[in-house]
PDB file of C-alpha atoms in Angstrom:
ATOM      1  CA  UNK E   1     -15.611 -76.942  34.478  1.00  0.00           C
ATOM      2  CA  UNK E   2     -14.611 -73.724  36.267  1.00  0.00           C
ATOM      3  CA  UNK E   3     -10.957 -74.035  35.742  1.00  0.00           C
ATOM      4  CA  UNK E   4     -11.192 -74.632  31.899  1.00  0.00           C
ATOM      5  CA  UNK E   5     -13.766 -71.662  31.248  1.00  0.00           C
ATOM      6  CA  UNK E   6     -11.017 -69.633  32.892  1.00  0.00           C
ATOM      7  CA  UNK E   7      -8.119 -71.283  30.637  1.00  0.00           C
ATOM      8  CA  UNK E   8      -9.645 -70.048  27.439  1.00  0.00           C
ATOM      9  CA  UNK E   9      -7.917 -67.149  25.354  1.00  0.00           C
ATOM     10  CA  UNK E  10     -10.091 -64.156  26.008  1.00  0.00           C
ATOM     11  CA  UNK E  11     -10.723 -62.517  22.722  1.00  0.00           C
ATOM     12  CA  UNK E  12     -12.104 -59.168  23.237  1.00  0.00           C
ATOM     13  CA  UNK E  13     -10.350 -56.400  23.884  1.00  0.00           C
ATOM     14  CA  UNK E  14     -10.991 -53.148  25.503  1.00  0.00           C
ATOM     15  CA  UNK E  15     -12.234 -50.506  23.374  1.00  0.00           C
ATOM     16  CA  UNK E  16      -9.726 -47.471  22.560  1.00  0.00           C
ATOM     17  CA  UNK E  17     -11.423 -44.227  23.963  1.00  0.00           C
ATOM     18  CA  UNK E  18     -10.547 -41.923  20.531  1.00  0.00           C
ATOM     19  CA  UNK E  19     -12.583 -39.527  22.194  1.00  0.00           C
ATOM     20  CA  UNK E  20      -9.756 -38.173  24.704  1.00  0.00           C
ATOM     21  CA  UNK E  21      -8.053 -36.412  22.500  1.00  0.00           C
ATOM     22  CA  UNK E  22     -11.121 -34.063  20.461  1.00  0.00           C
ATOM     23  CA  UNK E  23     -12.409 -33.630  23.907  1.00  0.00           C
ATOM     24  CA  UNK E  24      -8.978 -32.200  24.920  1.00  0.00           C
ATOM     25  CA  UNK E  25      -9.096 -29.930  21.973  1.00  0.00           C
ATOM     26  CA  UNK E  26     -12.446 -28.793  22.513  1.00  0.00           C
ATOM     27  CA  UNK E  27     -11.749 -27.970  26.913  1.00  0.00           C
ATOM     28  CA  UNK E  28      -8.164 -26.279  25.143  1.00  0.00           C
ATOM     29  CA  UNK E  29     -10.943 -24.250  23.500  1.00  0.00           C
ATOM     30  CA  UNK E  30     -13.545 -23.606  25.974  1.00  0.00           C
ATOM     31  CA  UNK E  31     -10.898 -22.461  28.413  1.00  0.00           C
ATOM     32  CA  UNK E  32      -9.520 -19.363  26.567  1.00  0.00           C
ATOM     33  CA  UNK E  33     -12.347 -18.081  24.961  1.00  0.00           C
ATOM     34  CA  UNK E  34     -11.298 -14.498  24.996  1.00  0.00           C
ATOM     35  CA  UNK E  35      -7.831 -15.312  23.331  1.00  0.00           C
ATOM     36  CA  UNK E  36      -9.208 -17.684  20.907  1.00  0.00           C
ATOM     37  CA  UNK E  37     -11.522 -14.680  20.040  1.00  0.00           C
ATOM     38  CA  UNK E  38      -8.917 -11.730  19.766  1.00  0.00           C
ATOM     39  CA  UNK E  39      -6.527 -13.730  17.654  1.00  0.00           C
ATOM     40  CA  UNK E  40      -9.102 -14.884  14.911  1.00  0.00           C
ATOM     41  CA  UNK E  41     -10.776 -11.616  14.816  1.00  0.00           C
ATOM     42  CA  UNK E  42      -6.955 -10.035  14.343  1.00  0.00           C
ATOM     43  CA  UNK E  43      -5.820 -12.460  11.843  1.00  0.00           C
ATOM     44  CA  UNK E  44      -8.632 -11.816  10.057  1.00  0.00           C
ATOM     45  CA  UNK E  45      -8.469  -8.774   9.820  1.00  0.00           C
ATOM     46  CA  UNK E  46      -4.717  -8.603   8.438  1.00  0.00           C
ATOM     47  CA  UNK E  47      -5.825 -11.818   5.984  1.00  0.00           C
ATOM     48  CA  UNK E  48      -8.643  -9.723   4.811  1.00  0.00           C
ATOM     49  CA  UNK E  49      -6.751  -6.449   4.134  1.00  0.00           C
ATOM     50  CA  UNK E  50      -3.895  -8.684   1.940  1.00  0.00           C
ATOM     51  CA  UNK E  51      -6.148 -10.256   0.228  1.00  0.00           C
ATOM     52  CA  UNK E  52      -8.754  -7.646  -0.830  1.00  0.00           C
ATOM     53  CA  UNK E  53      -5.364  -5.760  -2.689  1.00  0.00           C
ATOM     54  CA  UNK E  54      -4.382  -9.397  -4.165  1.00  0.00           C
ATOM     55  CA  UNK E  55      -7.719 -10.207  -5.241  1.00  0.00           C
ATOM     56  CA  UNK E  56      -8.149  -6.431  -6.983  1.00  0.00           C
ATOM     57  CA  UNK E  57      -4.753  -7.469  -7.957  1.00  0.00           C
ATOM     58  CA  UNK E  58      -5.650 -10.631 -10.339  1.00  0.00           C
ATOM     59  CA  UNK E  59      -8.994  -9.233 -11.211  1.00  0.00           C
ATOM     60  CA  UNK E  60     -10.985 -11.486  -9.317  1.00  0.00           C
ATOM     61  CA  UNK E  61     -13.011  -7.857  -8.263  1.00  0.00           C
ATOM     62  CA  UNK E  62     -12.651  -4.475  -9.091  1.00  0.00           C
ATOM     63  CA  UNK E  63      -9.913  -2.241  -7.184  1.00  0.00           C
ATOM     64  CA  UNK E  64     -12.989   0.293  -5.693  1.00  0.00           C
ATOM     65  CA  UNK E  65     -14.317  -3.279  -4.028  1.00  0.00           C
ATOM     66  CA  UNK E  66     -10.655  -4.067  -2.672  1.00  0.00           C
ATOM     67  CA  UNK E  67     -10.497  -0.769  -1.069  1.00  0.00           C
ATOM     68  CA  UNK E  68     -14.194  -0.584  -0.038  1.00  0.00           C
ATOM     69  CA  UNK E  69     -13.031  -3.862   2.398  1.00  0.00           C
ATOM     70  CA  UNK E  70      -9.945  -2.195   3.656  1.00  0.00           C
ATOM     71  CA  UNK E  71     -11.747   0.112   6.460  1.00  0.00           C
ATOM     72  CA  UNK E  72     -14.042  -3.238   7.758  1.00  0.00           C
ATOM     73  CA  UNK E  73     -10.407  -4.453   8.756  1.00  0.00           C
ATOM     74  CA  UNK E  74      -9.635  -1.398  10.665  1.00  0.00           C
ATOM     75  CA  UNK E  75     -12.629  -2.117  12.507  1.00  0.00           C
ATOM     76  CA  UNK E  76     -12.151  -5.763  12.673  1.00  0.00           C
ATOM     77  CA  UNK E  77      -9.045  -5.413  14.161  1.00  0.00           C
ATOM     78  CA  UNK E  78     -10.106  -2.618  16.484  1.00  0.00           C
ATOM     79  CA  UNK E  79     -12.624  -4.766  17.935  1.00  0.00           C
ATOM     80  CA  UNK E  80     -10.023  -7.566  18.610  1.00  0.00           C
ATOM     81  CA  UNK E  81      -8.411  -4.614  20.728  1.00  0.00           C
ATOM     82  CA  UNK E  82     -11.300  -3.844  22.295  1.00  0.00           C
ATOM     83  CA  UNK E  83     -11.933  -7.484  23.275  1.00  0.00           C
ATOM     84  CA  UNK E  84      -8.768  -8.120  24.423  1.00  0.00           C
ATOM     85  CA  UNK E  85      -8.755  -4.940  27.123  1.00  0.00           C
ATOM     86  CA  UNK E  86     -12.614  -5.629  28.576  1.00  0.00           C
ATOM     87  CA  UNK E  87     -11.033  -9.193  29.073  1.00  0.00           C
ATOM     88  CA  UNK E  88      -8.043  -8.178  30.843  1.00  0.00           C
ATOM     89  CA  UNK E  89      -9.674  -5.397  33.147  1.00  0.00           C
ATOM     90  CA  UNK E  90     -12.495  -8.047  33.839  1.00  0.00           C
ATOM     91  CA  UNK E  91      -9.638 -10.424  34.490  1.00  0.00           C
ATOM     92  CA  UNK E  92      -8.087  -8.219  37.240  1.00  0.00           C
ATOM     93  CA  UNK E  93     -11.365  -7.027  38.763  1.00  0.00           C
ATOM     94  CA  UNK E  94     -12.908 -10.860  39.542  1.00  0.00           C
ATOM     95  CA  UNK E  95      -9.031 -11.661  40.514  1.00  0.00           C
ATOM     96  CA  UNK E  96      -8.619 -13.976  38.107  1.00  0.00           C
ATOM     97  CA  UNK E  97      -5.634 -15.332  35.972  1.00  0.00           C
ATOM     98  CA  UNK E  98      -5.185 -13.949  32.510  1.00  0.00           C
ATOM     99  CA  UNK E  99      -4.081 -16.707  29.548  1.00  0.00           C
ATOM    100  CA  UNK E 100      -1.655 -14.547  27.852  1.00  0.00           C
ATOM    101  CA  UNK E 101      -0.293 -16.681  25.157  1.00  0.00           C
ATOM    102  CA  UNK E 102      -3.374 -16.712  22.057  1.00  0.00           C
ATOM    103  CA  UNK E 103      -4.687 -13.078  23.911  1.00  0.00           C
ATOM    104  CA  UNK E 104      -1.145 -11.744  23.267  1.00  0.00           C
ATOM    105  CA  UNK E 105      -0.749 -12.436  19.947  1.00  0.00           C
ATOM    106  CA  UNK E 106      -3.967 -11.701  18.701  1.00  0.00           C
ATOM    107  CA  UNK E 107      -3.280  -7.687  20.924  1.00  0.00           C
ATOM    108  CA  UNK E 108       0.091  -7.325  19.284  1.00  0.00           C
ATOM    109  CA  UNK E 109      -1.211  -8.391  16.167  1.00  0.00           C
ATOM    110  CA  UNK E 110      -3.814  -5.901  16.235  1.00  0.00           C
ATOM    111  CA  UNK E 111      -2.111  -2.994  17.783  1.00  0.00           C
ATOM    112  CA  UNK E 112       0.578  -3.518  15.184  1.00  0.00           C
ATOM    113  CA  UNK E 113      -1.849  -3.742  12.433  1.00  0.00           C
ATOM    114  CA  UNK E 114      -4.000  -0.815  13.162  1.00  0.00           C
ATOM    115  CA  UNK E 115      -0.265   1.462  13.983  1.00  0.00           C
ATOM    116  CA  UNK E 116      -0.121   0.203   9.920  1.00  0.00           C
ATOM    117  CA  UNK E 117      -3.234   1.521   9.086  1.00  0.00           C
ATOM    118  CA  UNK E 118      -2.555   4.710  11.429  1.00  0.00           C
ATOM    119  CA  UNK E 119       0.210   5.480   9.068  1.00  0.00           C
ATOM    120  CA  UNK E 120      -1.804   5.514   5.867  1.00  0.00           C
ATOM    121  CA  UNK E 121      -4.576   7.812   7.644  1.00  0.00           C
ATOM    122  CA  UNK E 122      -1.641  10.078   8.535  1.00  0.00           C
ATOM    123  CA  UNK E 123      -0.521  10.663   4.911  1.00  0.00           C
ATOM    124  CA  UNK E 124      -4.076  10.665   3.576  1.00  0.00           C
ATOM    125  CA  UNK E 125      -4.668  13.853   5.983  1.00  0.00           C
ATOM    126  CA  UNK E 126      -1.121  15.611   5.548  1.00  0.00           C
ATOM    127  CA  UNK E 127      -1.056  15.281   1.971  1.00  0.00           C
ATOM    128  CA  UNK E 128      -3.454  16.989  -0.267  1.00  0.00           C
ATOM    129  CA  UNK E 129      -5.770  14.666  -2.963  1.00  0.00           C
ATOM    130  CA  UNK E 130      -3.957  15.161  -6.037  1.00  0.00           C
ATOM    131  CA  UNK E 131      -2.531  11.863  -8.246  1.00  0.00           C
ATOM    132  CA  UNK E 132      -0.383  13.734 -10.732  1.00  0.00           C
ATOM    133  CA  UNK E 133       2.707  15.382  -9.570  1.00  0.00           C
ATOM    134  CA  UNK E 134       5.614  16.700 -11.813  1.00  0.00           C
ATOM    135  CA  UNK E 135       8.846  18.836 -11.606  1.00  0.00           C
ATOM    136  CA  UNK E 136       7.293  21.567 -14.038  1.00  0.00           C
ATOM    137  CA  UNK E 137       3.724  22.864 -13.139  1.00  0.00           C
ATOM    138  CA  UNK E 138       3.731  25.618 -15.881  1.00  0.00           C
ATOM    139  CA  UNK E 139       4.284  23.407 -18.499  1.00  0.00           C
ATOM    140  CA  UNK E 140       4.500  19.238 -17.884  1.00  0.00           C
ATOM    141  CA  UNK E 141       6.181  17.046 -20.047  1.00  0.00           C
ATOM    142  CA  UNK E 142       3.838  15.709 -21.882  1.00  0.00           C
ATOM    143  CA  UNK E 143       2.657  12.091 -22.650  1.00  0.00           C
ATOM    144  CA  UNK E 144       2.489  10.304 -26.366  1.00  0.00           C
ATOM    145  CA  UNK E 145       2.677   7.226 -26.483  1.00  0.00           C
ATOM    146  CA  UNK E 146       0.554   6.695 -23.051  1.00  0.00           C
ATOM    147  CA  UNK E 147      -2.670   8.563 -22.940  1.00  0.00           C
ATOM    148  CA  UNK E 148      -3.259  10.995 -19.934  1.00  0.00           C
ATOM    149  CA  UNK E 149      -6.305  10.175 -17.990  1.00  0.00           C
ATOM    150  CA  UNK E 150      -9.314  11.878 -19.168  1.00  0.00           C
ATOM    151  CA  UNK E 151     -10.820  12.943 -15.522  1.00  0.00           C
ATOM    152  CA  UNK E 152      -7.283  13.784 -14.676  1.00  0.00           C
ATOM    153  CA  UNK E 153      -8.632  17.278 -13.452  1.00  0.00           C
ATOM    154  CA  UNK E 154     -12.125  16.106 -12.215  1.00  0.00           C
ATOM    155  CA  UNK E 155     -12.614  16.300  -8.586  1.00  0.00           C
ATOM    156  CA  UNK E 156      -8.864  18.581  -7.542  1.00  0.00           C
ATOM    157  CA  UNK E 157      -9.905  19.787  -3.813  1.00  0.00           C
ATOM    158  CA  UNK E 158     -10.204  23.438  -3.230  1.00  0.00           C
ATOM    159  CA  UNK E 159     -13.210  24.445  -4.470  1.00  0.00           C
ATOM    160  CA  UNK E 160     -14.760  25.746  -1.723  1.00  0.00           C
ATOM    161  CA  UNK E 161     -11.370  27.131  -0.231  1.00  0.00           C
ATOM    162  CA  UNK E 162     -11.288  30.885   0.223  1.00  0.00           C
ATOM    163  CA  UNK E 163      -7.459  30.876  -0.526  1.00  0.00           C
ATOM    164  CA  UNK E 164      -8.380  29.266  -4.358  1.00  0.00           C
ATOM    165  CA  UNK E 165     -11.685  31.086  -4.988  1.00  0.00           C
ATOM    166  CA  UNK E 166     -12.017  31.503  -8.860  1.00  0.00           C
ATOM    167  CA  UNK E 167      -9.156  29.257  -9.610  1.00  0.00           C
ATOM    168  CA  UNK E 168      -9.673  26.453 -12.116  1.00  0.00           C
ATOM    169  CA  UNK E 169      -9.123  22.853 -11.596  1.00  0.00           C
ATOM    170  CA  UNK E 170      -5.803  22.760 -13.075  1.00  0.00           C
ATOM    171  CA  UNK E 171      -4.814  26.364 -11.249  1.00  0.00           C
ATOM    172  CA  UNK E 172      -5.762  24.447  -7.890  1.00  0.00           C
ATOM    173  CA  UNK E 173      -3.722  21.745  -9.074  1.00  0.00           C
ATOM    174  CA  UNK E 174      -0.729  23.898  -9.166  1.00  0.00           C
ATOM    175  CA  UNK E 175      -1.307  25.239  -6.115  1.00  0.00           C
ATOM    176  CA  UNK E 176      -1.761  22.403  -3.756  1.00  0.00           C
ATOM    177  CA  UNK E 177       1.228  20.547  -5.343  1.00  0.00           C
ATOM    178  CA  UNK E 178       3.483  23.549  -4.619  1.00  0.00           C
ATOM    179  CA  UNK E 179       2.823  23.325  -1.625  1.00  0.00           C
ATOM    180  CA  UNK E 180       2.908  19.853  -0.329  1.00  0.00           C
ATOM    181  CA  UNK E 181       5.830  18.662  -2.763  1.00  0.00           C
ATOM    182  CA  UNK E 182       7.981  22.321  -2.729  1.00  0.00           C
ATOM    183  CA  UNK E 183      11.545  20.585  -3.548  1.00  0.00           C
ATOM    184  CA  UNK E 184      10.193  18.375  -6.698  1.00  0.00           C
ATOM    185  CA  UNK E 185      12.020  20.398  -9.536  1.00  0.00           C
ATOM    186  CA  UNK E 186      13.783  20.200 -12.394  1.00  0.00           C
ATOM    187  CA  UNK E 187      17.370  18.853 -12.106  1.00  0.00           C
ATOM    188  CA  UNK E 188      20.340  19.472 -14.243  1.00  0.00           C
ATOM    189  CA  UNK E 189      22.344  16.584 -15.204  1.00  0.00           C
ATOM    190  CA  UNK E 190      25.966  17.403 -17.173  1.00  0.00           C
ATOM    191  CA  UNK E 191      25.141  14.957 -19.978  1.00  0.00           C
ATOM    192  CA  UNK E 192      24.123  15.091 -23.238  1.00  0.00           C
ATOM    193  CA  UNK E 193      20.245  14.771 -23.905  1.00  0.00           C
ATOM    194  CA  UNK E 194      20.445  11.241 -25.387  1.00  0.00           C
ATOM    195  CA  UNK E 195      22.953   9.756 -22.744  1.00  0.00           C
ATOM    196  CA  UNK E 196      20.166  11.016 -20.333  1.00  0.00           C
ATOM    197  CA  UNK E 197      17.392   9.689 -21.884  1.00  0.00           C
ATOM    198  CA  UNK E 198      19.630   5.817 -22.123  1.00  0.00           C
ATOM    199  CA  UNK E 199      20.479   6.114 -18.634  1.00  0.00           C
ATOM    200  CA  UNK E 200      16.829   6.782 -18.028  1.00  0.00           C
ATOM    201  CA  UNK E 201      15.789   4.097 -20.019  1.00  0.00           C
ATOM    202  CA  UNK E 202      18.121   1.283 -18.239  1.00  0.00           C
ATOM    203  CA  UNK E 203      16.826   2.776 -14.804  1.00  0.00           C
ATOM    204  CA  UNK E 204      13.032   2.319 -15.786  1.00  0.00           C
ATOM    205  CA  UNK E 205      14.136  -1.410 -17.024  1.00  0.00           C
ATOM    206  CA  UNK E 206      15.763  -2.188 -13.903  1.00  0.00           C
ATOM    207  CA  UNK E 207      12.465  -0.875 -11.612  1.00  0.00           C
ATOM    208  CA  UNK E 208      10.362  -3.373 -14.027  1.00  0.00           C
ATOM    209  CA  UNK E 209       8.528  -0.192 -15.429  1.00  0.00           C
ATOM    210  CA  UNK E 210       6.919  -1.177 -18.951  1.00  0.00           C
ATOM    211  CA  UNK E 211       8.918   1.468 -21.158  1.00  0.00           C
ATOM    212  CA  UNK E 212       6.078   2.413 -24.001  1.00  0.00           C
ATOM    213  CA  UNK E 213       8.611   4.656 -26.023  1.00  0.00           C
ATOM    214  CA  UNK E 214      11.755   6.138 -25.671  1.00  0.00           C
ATOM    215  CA  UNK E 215      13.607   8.520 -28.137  1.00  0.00           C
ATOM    216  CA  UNK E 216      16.626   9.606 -26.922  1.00  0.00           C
ATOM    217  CA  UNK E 217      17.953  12.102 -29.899  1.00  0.00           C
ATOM    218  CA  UNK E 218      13.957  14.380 -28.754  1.00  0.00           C
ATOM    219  CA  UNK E 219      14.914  13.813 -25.032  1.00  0.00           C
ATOM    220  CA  UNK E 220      11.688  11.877 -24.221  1.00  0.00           C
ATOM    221  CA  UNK E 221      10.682   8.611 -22.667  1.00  0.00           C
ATOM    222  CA  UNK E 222       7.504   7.428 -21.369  1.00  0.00           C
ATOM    223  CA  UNK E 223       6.770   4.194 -18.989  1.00  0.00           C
ATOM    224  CA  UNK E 224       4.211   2.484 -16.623  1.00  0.00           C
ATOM    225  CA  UNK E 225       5.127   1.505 -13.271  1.00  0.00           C
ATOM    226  CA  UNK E 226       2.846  -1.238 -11.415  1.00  0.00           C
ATOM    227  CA  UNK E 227       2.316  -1.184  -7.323  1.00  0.00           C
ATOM    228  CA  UNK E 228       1.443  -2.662  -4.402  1.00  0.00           C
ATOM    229  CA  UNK E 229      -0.858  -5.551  -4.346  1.00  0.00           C
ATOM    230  CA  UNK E 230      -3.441  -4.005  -5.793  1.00  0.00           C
ATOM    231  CA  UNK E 231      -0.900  -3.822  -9.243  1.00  0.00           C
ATOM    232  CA  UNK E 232      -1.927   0.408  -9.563  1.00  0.00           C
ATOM    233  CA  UNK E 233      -0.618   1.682 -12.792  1.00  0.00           C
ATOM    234  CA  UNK E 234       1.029   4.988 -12.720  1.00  0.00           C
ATOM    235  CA  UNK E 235       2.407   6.280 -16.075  1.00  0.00           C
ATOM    236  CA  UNK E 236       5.364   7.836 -16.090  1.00  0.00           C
ATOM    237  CA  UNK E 237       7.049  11.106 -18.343  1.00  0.00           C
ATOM    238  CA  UNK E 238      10.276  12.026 -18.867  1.00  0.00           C
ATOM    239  CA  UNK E 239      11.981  15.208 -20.891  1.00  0.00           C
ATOM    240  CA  UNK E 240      15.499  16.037 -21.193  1.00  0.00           C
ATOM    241  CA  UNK E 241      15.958  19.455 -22.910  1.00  0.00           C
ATOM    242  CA  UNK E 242      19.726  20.623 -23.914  1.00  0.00           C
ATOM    243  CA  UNK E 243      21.418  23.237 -21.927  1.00  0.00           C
ATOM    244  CA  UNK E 244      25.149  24.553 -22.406  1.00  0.00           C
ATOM    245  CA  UNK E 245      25.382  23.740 -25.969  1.00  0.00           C
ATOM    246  CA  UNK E 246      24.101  20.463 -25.679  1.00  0.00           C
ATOM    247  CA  UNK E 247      26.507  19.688 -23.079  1.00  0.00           C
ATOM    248  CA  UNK E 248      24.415  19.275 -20.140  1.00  0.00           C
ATOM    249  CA  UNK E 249      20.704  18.422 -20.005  1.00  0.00           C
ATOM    250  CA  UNK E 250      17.707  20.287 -17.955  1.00  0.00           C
ATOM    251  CA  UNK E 251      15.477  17.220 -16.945  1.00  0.00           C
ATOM    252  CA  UNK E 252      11.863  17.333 -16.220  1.00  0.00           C
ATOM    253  CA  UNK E 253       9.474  14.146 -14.930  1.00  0.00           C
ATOM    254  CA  UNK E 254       5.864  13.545 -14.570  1.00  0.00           C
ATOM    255  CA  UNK E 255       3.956  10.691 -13.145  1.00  0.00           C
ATOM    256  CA  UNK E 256       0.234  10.114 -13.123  1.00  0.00           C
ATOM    257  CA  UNK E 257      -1.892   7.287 -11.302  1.00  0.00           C
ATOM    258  CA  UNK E 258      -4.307   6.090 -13.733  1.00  0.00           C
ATOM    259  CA  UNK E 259      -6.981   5.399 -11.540  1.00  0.00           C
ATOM    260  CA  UNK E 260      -7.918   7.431  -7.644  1.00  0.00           C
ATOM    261  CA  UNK E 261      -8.018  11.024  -6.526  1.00  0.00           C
ATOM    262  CA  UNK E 262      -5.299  10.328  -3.431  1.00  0.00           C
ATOM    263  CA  UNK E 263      -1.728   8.923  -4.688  1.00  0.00           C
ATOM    264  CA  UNK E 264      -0.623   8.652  -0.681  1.00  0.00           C
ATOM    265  CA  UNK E 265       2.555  10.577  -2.038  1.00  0.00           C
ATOM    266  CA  UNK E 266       3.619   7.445  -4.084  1.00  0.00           C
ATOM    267  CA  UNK E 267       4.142   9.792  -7.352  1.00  0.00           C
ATOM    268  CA  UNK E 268       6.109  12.495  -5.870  1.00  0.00           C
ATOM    269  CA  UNK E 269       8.096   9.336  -4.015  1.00  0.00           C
ATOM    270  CA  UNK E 270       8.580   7.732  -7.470  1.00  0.00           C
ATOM    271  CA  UNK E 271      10.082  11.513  -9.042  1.00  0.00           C
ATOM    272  CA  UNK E 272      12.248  12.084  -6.060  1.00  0.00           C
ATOM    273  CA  UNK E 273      13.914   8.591  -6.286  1.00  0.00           C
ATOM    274  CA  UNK E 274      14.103   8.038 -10.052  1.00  0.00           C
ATOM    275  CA  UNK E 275      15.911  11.653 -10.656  1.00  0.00           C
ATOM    276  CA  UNK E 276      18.023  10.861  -7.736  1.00  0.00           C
ATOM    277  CA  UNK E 277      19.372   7.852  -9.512  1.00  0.00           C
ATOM    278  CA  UNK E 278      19.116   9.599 -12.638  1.00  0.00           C
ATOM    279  CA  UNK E 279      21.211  12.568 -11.493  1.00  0.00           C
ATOM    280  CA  UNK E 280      23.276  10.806  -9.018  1.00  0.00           C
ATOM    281  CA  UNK E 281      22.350  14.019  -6.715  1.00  0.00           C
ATOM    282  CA  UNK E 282      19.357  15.792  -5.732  1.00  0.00           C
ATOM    283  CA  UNK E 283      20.642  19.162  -6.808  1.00  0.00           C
ATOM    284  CA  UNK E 284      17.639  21.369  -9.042  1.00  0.00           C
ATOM    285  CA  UNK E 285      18.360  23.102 -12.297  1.00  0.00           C
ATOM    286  CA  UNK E 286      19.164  26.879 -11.501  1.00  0.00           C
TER     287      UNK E 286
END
């Protein structure tokens, strides 16, 4: 009886333990808190900042919301930092071994993403809050076609400043743009005023700027360049007046963010490049 019990099949099977592997996972987890920790809040922090500019980008919010995010990263990221160097001086004082490998990518990603931010502080102190910069402050080329911002002289810093006491908005203006963008000037170009204004017109074409009109016999051509991932609009002037009997022209430029009070420099960037190319120098107009 004994010996044929034991010579039937035996049918069930030991169970597979699926459990080995989320339990893994989880004691992966549970063992590097601190770098799990510093490399989510830093990757955050940099997903965040991208795509609060894409969103006010597409127009899923406005581009005052996308900004309004942009210091919570800073902060986001500064607290991965912070994280990362309580852990590592805890680490050393309880003589214990630091797990480098999520910890050190989550303190170079934040270190290298606040240096980013760093940068943009830098030019937001060194350069003054003005949005419309131009190679002729006594008298701007003028725009036509595109319509000039109506608070375009609302809130120019210096009111308070002893140096610009009783100067007007515009006077201010002037003043604060001479002296952070001194070498934006007029250039001379020997060309005539129309070949200018063509050349001009293929070199706004070939940035993607949306040309709104161009009339090269007047010397004048006006244009809207779109940035960054936030898709700013800056509108863009350009005048090309004859000079040696219509055998050379004297160009002037203009461009004006439509929307902010601080450019970061990107307008006076955009003039000194474009009449660069335009000119094929940087020489001024005597």
């Amino acid at each position: 009886m004994n010996s044929q019990q034991d010579q039937q099949p035996q049918t069930d099977q030991p169970a597979v333990d699926t459990s080995g592997a989320a339990t893994g996972k989880l004691a992966k987890l549970r063992s590097d808190p601190k770098g799990w920790i510093v490399f989510i809040l830093a990757v955050a922090a940099v997903i965040m900042f991208f795509g609060s500019a894409f969103g006010s980008g597409i127009g899923l919010w406005g581009w005052q919301a996308g900004l309004g995010i942009l210091p919570w990263t800073g902060l986001l990221a500064l607290i991965a930092l912070l994280v990362a160097i309580v852990g590592i001086i805890l680490d050393r004082r309880k003589d214990r071994k630091t797990r480098w490998p999520l910890l050190g990518i989550g303190t170079l990603v934040s270190l290298g993403f606040i240096g980013y931010l760093a940068s943009y502080a830098m030019t937001l102190a060194s350069l003054p809050a003005i949005h419309d910069i131009t190679t002729d402050l006594a008298d701007p080329p003028q725009f036509s076609a595109l319509t000039l911002r109506a608070d375009n002289w609302d809130n120019i810093p210096g009111a308070d400043d002893s140096a610009m006491r009783g100067m007007n908005p515009r006077q201010r203006w002037a003043t604060l743009h001479q002296g952070a963008y001194p070498d934006i000037r007029s250039v001379r170009i020997d060309q005539p005023v129309a070949e200018v204004i063509e050349k001009a017109k293929r070199l706004a074409e070939d940035r993607g700027w949306d040309v709104a009109n161009v009339d090269p016999a007047s010397g004048h051509l006006e244009a809207t360049a779109t940035i960054s991932l936030f898709r700013f609009k800056d509108d863009v002037v350009i005048r090309a007046r004859a000079a040696e009997n219509g055998q050379a022209s004297i160009i002037d430029m203009r461009s004006v963010s439509r929307v902010g009070i601080h450019d970061l420099g990107a307008n006076a960037k955009r003039v000194r490049q474009f009449l660069s190319d335009l000119s094929g120098t940087t020489t001024t107009a005597s």
